[in-house]
Amino acid sequence: MRDTATASDPSAVPLPLPPPDADVGESTGRLRISTRSWAFTQSLRPRQWIKNVLVFAAPLAAGQLWHLPILLDALVAMGSFIAASAGGYLINDARDVERDRAHPRKRLRPIARGDVPLPLAYAAGIVLMAGSIVVPALTGYGHLAICVGVYVTCTTLYSNWLKHEPVVDLALVAAGFLLRSMAGGLAADLPLSRWFLIVAAFGSLFMVAGKRYSEIVTVGDDQGTRPSLREYSASYLRFVWSTSAGVVIAAYCLWAFEVADERAGVTSAPWTSLSIAPLVLGLLKYARDVDRGHTGEPEEIVLRDKMLLALGGVWLVLFGLGVLHV
């Protein structure tokens, strides 16, 4: 029998219900956007941005880092290198996506997992790298723009053509660390001493050769993840590694004793000479970690070794006292 109340009262007619999965679909969409945003952030490798603190090296070595204008200039340099390096990571990971999927660790990167589309990675990488040069150039940091431009050029050559060329790949990666070390001084128009450049250059080569050595120890040279490793032997990389460490120690000692002699009648203690001890111990500790096959980026090795962090802190205090003429 027909329901007369329902037929005569339009308001009594049941309204159509929304699809049962409407809220679920909307939530799933938001989750996908959030997941993709987080994956894109990860692909910028924010953990590796810590290596950009090297931009403070030149102002620190000159004893000028504590002046606010110099500090602000160094922060501008740091921002430029964060943008340039993040763009380089995106493009490098996009180009090497297939090779990274065969690597035990790199296969977990967002682009290798397929969480970040390749067109997005390429576009964002180009924008970041271009902005890291254009913005300083337009804001009065011409020397910094040139420095970042050289870095971007080295990164592009490395990613596209030279990353699998033995020896050349070591030089280009080391140049990236060296340019970071120079950037803060160039942004603030500070002179760069020859001792600083020698220590920064060979310290960079020491870290890069150590990283390659730890990759051979951990991954081996036949995994297809980095073809240039096939051109290296562990003994050769140890030679490069130990030679670089020797030059760093010798140059730093010469600088420290020179400064101590110049300030013998001014300061109460030879702080720069005392800073040699934690520097050498820190290099030896870092070398031990690499020799044991603790592969990864230099900042990862440093951050997970408490003793290395302590030695770095002691060195920084003694070095700071020395350059501040205390």
PDB file of N, CA and C in Angstrom, residues 16 21 38 68 158 181 211 226 293 300 303:
ATOM      1  N   PRO A  16      18.585  12.254  -1.354  1.00  0.00           N
ATOM      2  CA  PRO A  16      19.640  11.308  -1.745  1.00  0.00           C
ATOM      3  C   PRO A  16      20.847  11.462  -0.838  1.00  0.00           C
ATOM      4  N   ASP A  21      31.686   6.783   0.148  1.00  0.00           N
ATOM      5  CA  ASP A  21      33.136   6.961   0.205  1.00  0.00           C
ATOM      6  C   ASP A  21      33.549   8.392  -0.100  1.00  0.00           C
ATOM      7  N   TRP A  38      55.560  16.136   1.335  1.00  0.00           N
ATOM      8  CA  TRP A  38      56.636  15.665   2.210  1.00  0.00           C
ATOM      9  C   TRP A  38      57.713  14.972   1.390  1.00  0.00           C
ATOM     10  N   LEU A  68      77.605  42.001  12.989  1.00  0.00           N
ATOM     11  CA  LEU A  68      76.275  41.728  12.447  1.00  0.00           C
ATOM     12  C   LEU A  68      76.198  41.856  10.921  1.00  0.00           C
ATOM     13  N   TYR A 158      79.157  17.959 -13.496  1.00  0.00           N
ATOM     14  CA  TYR A 158      79.247  16.709 -12.745  1.00  0.00           C
ATOM     15  C   TYR A 158      78.040  15.814 -13.017  1.00  0.00           C
ATOM     16  N   SER A 181      83.144  27.214   1.181  1.00  0.00           N
ATOM     17  CA  SER A 181      84.039  27.815   2.167  1.00  0.00           C
ATOM     18  C   SER A 181      84.414  29.244   1.803  1.00  0.00           C
ATOM     19  N   LYS A 211      84.807   9.587   1.364  1.00  0.00           N
ATOM     20  CA  LYS A 211      83.461   9.106   1.034  1.00  0.00           C
ATOM     21  C   LYS A 211      83.528   8.021  -0.044  1.00  0.00           C
ATOM     22  N   ARG A 226      77.755   3.439  -9.095  1.00  0.00           N
ATOM     23  CA  ARG A 226      78.644   4.549  -9.417  1.00  0.00           C
ATOM     24  C   ARG A 226      79.763   3.989 -10.285  1.00  0.00           C
ATOM     25  N   GLY A 293      84.215   1.881   7.080  1.00  0.00           N
ATOM     26  CA  GLY A 293      83.146   1.725   6.107  1.00  0.00           C
ATOM     27  C   GLY A 293      81.865   2.421   6.479  1.00  0.00           C
ATOM     28  N   GLU A 300      76.696  13.395   7.947  1.00  0.00           N
ATOM     29  CA  GLU A 300      76.086  12.282   8.663  1.00  0.00           C
ATOM     30  C   GLU A 300      77.090  11.625   9.602  1.00  0.00           C
ATOM     31  N   LEU A 303      77.678  14.073  12.621  1.00  0.00           N
ATOM     32  CA  LEU A 303      76.562  14.236  13.543  1.00  0.00           C
ATOM     33  C   LEU A 303      76.316  13.011  14.404  1.00  0.00           C
TER      34      LEU A 303
END
